[in-house]
XYZ file of C-alpha atoms in Angstrom:
409
model
C 0.920 164.961 0.521
C 0.969 161.283 1.426
C -1.608 159.298 3.373
C 0.739 159.305 6.355
C 0.794 163.097 6.597
C -2.660 164.070 5.311
C -4.647 166.107 7.780
C -1.609 167.171 9.800
C -0.143 170.644 9.946
C 3.053 170.344 7.870
C 5.166 172.324 10.319
C 3.875 171.100 13.648
C 4.689 167.968 15.565
C 6.452 166.161 12.754
C 9.706 164.269 13.018
C 12.259 165.005 10.293
C 15.262 162.711 10.071
C 18.216 163.702 7.882
C 20.707 161.007 6.858
C 24.102 162.531 6.157
C 25.898 165.204 8.197
C 27.816 166.938 5.412
C 26.980 170.276 3.848
C 23.628 169.166 2.386
C 22.421 167.553 5.599
C 23.557 170.359 7.889
C 22.095 173.056 5.652
C 18.775 171.200 5.503
C 18.584 171.270 9.297
C 19.495 174.973 9.365
C 17.018 175.826 6.589
C 14.191 174.018 8.386
C 14.649 176.178 11.479
C 15.187 179.331 9.399
C 11.872 178.648 7.654
C 9.982 178.161 10.902
C 9.789 174.391 11.238
C 8.916 173.553 14.860
C 8.947 169.764 14.805
C 11.866 167.556 15.777
C 14.971 167.425 13.609
C 17.499 164.597 13.875
C 20.762 164.635 11.933
C 22.475 161.262 11.521
C 26.133 161.080 10.492
C 28.233 157.974 9.895
C 31.439 159.689 11.048
C 32.065 160.355 14.751
C 33.306 163.916 14.159
C 31.340 167.089 14.623
C 29.858 167.881 11.175
C 32.469 169.578 8.999
C 33.024 171.196 5.609
C 34.995 169.209 3.013
C 36.758 171.734 0.718
C 39.413 172.669 3.322
C 40.451 169.005 3.600
C 42.512 169.218 0.393
C 43.961 172.580 1.386
C 44.412 174.027 4.891
C 43.653 170.840 6.855
C 45.916 168.696 4.675
C 48.820 171.134 5.034
C 48.409 171.489 8.793
C 47.267 175.096 8.562
C 43.963 174.190 10.247
C 43.054 171.412 12.652
C 39.580 170.909 11.247
C 36.731 172.526 9.388
C 33.707 172.052 11.646
C 30.618 173.989 10.618
C 29.942 177.099 12.675
C 26.469 175.901 13.612
C 25.034 175.772 17.134
C 23.011 172.576 16.833
C 21.892 172.758 20.442
C 20.482 176.256 19.986
C 18.670 175.060 16.866
C 17.277 172.074 18.776
C 18.793 169.685 16.259
C 19.643 166.263 17.675
C 22.974 164.949 16.425
C 23.475 161.209 16.196
C 27.062 160.830 15.068
C 29.103 157.706 14.410
C 25.883 155.917 13.448
C 25.708 153.890 10.241
C 22.358 153.681 8.479
C 21.960 150.272 6.847
C 18.499 150.253 5.302
C 15.163 151.965 4.721
C 11.640 150.584 5.105
C 9.294 153.238 3.683
C 6.135 151.244 4.400
C 6.942 151.519 8.114
C 8.514 155.004 7.927
C 11.595 153.548 9.542
C 15.356 153.484 9.072
C 17.522 150.518 9.976
C 20.699 151.557 11.798
C 23.501 149.882 13.689
C 21.787 151.033 16.888
C 18.322 149.816 15.947
C 15.342 151.247 14.053
C 14.808 155.011 13.776
C 11.281 156.205 12.907
C 10.584 159.284 10.811
C 7.647 161.286 9.493
C 9.781 162.944 6.822
C 13.160 161.649 5.650
C 15.900 163.598 3.864
C 18.619 161.655 2.060
C 21.859 163.655 2.096
C 24.469 160.899 2.114
C 26.720 162.508 -0.499
C 29.195 160.550 -2.586
C 31.975 158.112 -1.781
C 35.318 157.811 -3.567
C 35.830 155.100 -6.154
C 38.488 152.646 -5.026
C 41.424 151.673 -7.224
C 40.805 148.001 -8.109
C 43.211 145.706 -6.324
C 44.619 148.453 -4.093
C 42.293 148.193 -1.128
C 44.114 147.442 2.096
C 47.607 147.944 0.666
C 49.714 150.032 3.070
C 50.456 153.500 1.805
C 47.385 153.773 -0.455
C 45.145 156.682 0.495
C 41.870 158.348 -0.422
C 41.025 161.972 0.345
C 37.371 162.337 1.213
C 37.057 162.502 5.002
C 38.698 164.301 7.893
C 40.348 161.029 8.923
C 41.758 160.685 5.399
C 43.277 164.167 5.585
C 44.752 163.504 9.022
C 46.364 160.280 7.799
C 47.851 162.115 4.821
C 49.174 165.118 6.741
C 52.269 163.326 8.151
C 52.873 161.754 4.722
C 53.278 165.238 3.268
C 55.333 166.372 6.237
C 57.833 163.548 5.597
C 58.080 164.670 1.954
C 57.536 161.244 0.468
C 57.624 160.541 -3.243
C 53.902 160.548 -3.993
C 51.956 159.083 -6.903
C 48.514 160.546 -7.504
C 46.193 158.329 -9.527
C 43.781 160.490 -11.511
C 44.163 164.010 -12.919
C 40.695 165.256 -12.038
C 39.837 168.119 -9.697
C 40.775 166.299 -6.486
C 43.998 164.913 -8.017
C 45.086 168.393 -9.089
C 44.254 169.897 -5.701
C 46.127 167.190 -3.825
C 49.123 167.467 -6.171
C 49.136 171.215 -5.519
C 49.228 170.690 -1.745
C 51.894 167.976 -2.007
C 54.157 170.210 -4.087
C 53.666 173.030 -1.592
C 54.775 170.607 1.125
C 57.947 169.795 -0.841
C 57.027 166.309 -2.048
C 58.046 164.861 -5.384
C 54.746 164.256 -7.198
C 53.861 162.102 -10.192
C 50.276 162.165 -11.426
C 49.215 159.211 -13.589
C 46.102 159.528 -15.728
C 44.645 156.776 -17.903
C 43.154 159.276 -20.367
C 45.057 161.525 -22.743
C 44.614 164.696 -20.683
C 43.543 166.045 -17.290
C 39.875 166.545 -16.405
C 38.748 164.211 -19.165
C 35.252 163.743 -17.750
C 34.717 167.369 -16.869
C 35.937 169.597 -19.717
C 36.336 169.383 -23.503
C 39.800 168.460 -24.776
C 40.652 171.935 -26.070
C 39.813 173.533 -22.719
C 41.596 170.974 -20.545
C 44.709 170.892 -22.765
C 46.238 174.175 -21.494
C 45.890 172.930 -17.925
C 48.304 170.052 -18.542
C 51.189 172.535 -18.552
C 50.326 173.640 -15.025
C 51.670 170.371 -13.616
C 55.174 170.849 -15.028
C 55.136 174.529 -14.080
C 54.639 173.480 -10.460
C 57.329 170.801 -10.577
C 54.910 167.867 -10.723
C 55.140 165.175 -13.404
C 51.958 164.368 -15.342
C 51.878 161.038 -17.184
C 48.873 160.538 -19.446
C 47.841 157.303 -21.182
C 49.116 155.717 -17.956
C 46.871 153.037 -16.489
C 47.766 151.458 -13.152
C 48.363 147.714 -13.399
C 49.042 147.197 -9.689
C 50.414 148.817 -6.563
C 53.394 147.239 -4.830
C 55.254 148.315 -1.677
C 57.154 151.429 -2.690
C 55.999 151.518 -6.320
C 53.129 151.830 -8.756
C 53.376 149.524 -11.771
C 51.778 150.841 -14.966
C 50.285 148.770 -17.758
C 53.306 149.399 -19.986
C 55.494 147.703 -17.379
C 57.113 150.869 -16.090
C 57.456 151.448 -12.354
C 56.971 154.750 -10.552
C 58.508 155.127 -7.090
C 55.836 155.767 -4.502
C 56.295 156.298 -0.799
C 52.544 156.908 -0.826
C 49.714 156.619 -3.359
C 46.672 158.884 -3.389
C 43.682 157.725 -5.416
C 41.445 160.361 -6.993
C 39.576 158.612 -9.789
C 36.100 159.886 -9.052
C 33.187 159.392 -6.708
C 29.788 157.736 -6.828
C 26.606 158.453 -4.868
C 26.612 156.763 -1.464
C 23.345 154.889 -1.959
C 24.159 151.178 -1.664
C 22.189 151.056 1.587
C 19.007 151.989 -0.329
C 18.998 148.767 -2.384
C 15.609 147.089 -2.084
C 13.980 150.110 -0.443
C 11.816 151.094 -3.408
C 13.673 154.394 -3.845
C 14.286 154.873 -7.576
C 17.976 155.027 -8.453
C 19.420 156.321 -11.711
C 22.140 155.194 -14.080
C 24.883 156.336 -11.705
C 23.154 154.795 -8.667
C 22.022 158.241 -7.617
C 18.617 158.924 -6.076
C 16.255 160.118 -8.798
C 14.567 163.265 -7.467
C 11.962 165.469 -9.121
C 12.208 169.227 -9.631
C 11.271 169.769 -5.968
C 13.846 167.197 -4.782
C 11.177 164.655 -3.880
C 12.039 160.995 -4.383
C 9.846 158.239 -5.787
C 8.681 157.389 -2.252
C 6.282 159.617 -0.268
C 7.761 161.726 2.535
C 11.334 161.159 1.341
C 13.524 163.899 -0.188
C 17.059 163.757 -1.571
C 19.605 166.555 -1.821
C 23.263 167.123 -2.648
C 25.761 164.720 -4.222
C 23.555 161.649 -3.831
C 20.680 162.940 -5.981
C 19.981 163.978 -9.565
C 17.246 166.414 -10.578
C 15.666 167.508 -13.879
C 16.843 170.869 -15.197
C 14.435 172.783 -17.419
C 17.237 175.253 -18.148
C 19.457 172.557 -19.645
C 16.826 170.087 -20.780
C 18.375 167.106 -19.030
C 18.788 165.483 -15.640
C 21.802 166.781 -13.705
C 23.934 164.991 -11.128
C 26.078 167.706 -9.540
C 28.909 166.667 -7.205
C 29.803 170.127 -5.978
C 29.623 172.132 -2.775
C 27.285 174.838 -4.063
C 24.587 172.324 -4.987
C 24.717 170.966 -1.431
C 24.347 174.529 -0.146
C 21.427 175.577 -2.381
C 19.232 172.475 -2.520
C 18.339 172.328 1.188
C 16.273 175.528 0.926
C 13.970 173.807 -1.550
C 13.690 170.709 0.631
C 12.931 172.753 3.751
C 10.265 174.818 1.956
C 8.511 171.621 0.892
C 8.594 170.215 4.405
C 7.187 173.341 6.072
C 4.310 173.321 3.614
C 5.266 176.020 1.159
C 5.303 175.485 -2.606
C 8.803 176.486 -3.653
C 9.898 177.193 -7.186
C 11.329 174.247 -9.070
C 14.936 173.546 -8.164
C 16.925 174.521 -11.249
C 20.184 176.180 -10.201
C 23.093 177.253 -12.373
C 25.703 174.720 -11.193
C 28.847 176.313 -9.787
C 32.179 175.136 -8.441
C 35.715 176.317 -7.912
C 39.146 174.728 -7.618
C 42.445 176.080 -6.342
C 45.327 174.397 -8.144
C 48.912 175.199 -9.040
C 48.579 178.850 -8.012
C 45.433 179.395 -10.048
C 41.832 179.976 -9.052
C 39.531 178.102 -11.431
C 35.773 178.706 -11.409
C 32.987 177.223 -13.475
C 29.289 178.035 -13.724
C 26.641 176.344 -15.836
C 26.597 173.178 -17.930
C 28.266 173.171 -21.328
C 27.078 169.853 -22.803
C 24.432 171.398 -25.074
C 26.550 174.342 -26.309
C 26.909 174.987 -30.034
C 29.573 177.728 -29.827
C 32.749 178.142 -27.760
C 34.280 181.593 -27.275
C 37.727 182.164 -25.737
C 38.576 185.295 -23.779
C 42.313 185.783 -23.370
C 45.338 183.581 -23.947
C 45.117 180.151 -22.266
C 48.918 180.148 -21.976
C 48.673 183.241 -19.787
C 47.778 183.668 -16.123
C 44.126 184.638 -16.671
C 41.568 183.633 -19.289
C 38.006 182.477 -19.716
C 35.951 180.204 -21.927
C 32.287 180.893 -22.669
C 29.866 178.331 -24.070
C 26.803 179.526 -25.980
C 23.671 177.843 -27.229
C 21.754 179.886 -29.798
C 23.744 182.934 -28.655
C 22.728 182.502 -25.028
C 25.399 181.813 -22.429
C 25.018 178.329 -20.911
C 28.400 177.936 -19.153
C 31.576 179.829 -18.349
C 34.957 178.688 -17.044
C 37.357 181.280 -15.694
C 40.997 181.146 -14.638
C 41.918 184.159 -12.541
C 38.972 186.192 -13.873
C 36.411 186.245 -11.043
C 34.482 189.147 -12.589
C 33.812 187.066 -15.703
C 32.442 184.326 -13.481
C 30.169 186.582 -11.443
C 28.764 188.353 -14.489
C 28.548 185.135 -16.498
C 26.548 183.371 -13.835
C 23.972 186.164 -13.827
C 23.809 186.150 -17.633
C 23.188 182.397 -17.643
C 20.375 182.822 -15.137
C 18.745 185.601 -17.158
C 19.137 183.857 -20.543
C 20.404 187.086 -22.127
C 21.449 186.931 -25.784
C 25.173 187.523 -26.308
C 27.245 188.915 -29.173
C 30.018 186.334 -29.737
C 32.324 188.861 -31.405
C 32.091 191.294 -28.513
C 32.369 188.401 -26.066
C 35.759 187.373 -27.464
C 37.311 190.689 -26.371
C 38.797 189.975 -22.921
C 39.005 193.689 -22.138
C 35.226 194.028 -22.413
C 33.109 193.020 -19.383
C 30.789 190.113 -20.108
C 27.764 192.226 -19.255
C 28.859 194.609 -22.033
C 28.888 191.843 -24.662
C 25.161 191.338 -24.981
C 23.434 191.285 -28.349
């Protein structure tokens, strides 16, 4: 407990300010009230919209099947003050104060939940017809583009590129995906696991061009570094995201190699009375023996419970989740749990050319990660086996007809 809060009841009369009104920020506010916090809670969001969930943006909202994805949270009933459309520009920890476009905002406890922001394609900013897909406004700008069935070039064959390409094909657009690497998902999965996914693009009628680096974007075309031109009525950039932390420069908050907030195993930052949660923060994982930076929805859902427990004065367990995410692309439901970087053995379950298969990663015969395509039972059982650290029998595990829980050593 810091000097500023010593001698005060942790749950009474304190002012918690949360910066960021996405999943992590909203769930922190909800968790505080669920855990009995009675002080004031203020949620600051840079966007003017009612706080909303992001996954539907690349699916139902983009295709016009839903008008929005606002969280089903009664902020008034929770006595949470919303300050929307307000940009936070700086932090002065010594004064327990935020700098905002509307003037200073004091806090007793601060929660950083600013998420991540998309990486821009160099030289493409401000060019008409170039889009990102991160916010509700982005999705609303792209919806009529899909409705007009433009020729679309997607830059980047990562998760968001694949999901957007899926939606664009469903809308009847001609889609070309250009990827600078030699395969899709180059930063997320090993080559042998990502390789079967390349065929999904052609199966859906999309064109995937690898080893294709964008030289420049011109009206109506994308020019690649080999001089070839790809017709483009619209360009969607999906080349990754970085923590939205530029506003913390000079604040004394420790930032990591990816400009993320460096949090400890209770999601506390290097500055007293300041926590960080969700896409903007990394945390040490005892399970995996390294610091993790997880840009996925489930992390933003789980972390707030730890933050809230700290604020109300409890001593929660260290935050060490099994990371989890899912992706719907090209008619397939892909799920992943764990972290495979330290694995020493890879076990396949099923034929990757088929409609359903899984990959299991082991370290010293213990499951550390699992990826499933159309095998949700493998995912559910695998996640529990990762959490428990149960020893597995690799030979039994390779039999796709055997449940994972029946392949233990």
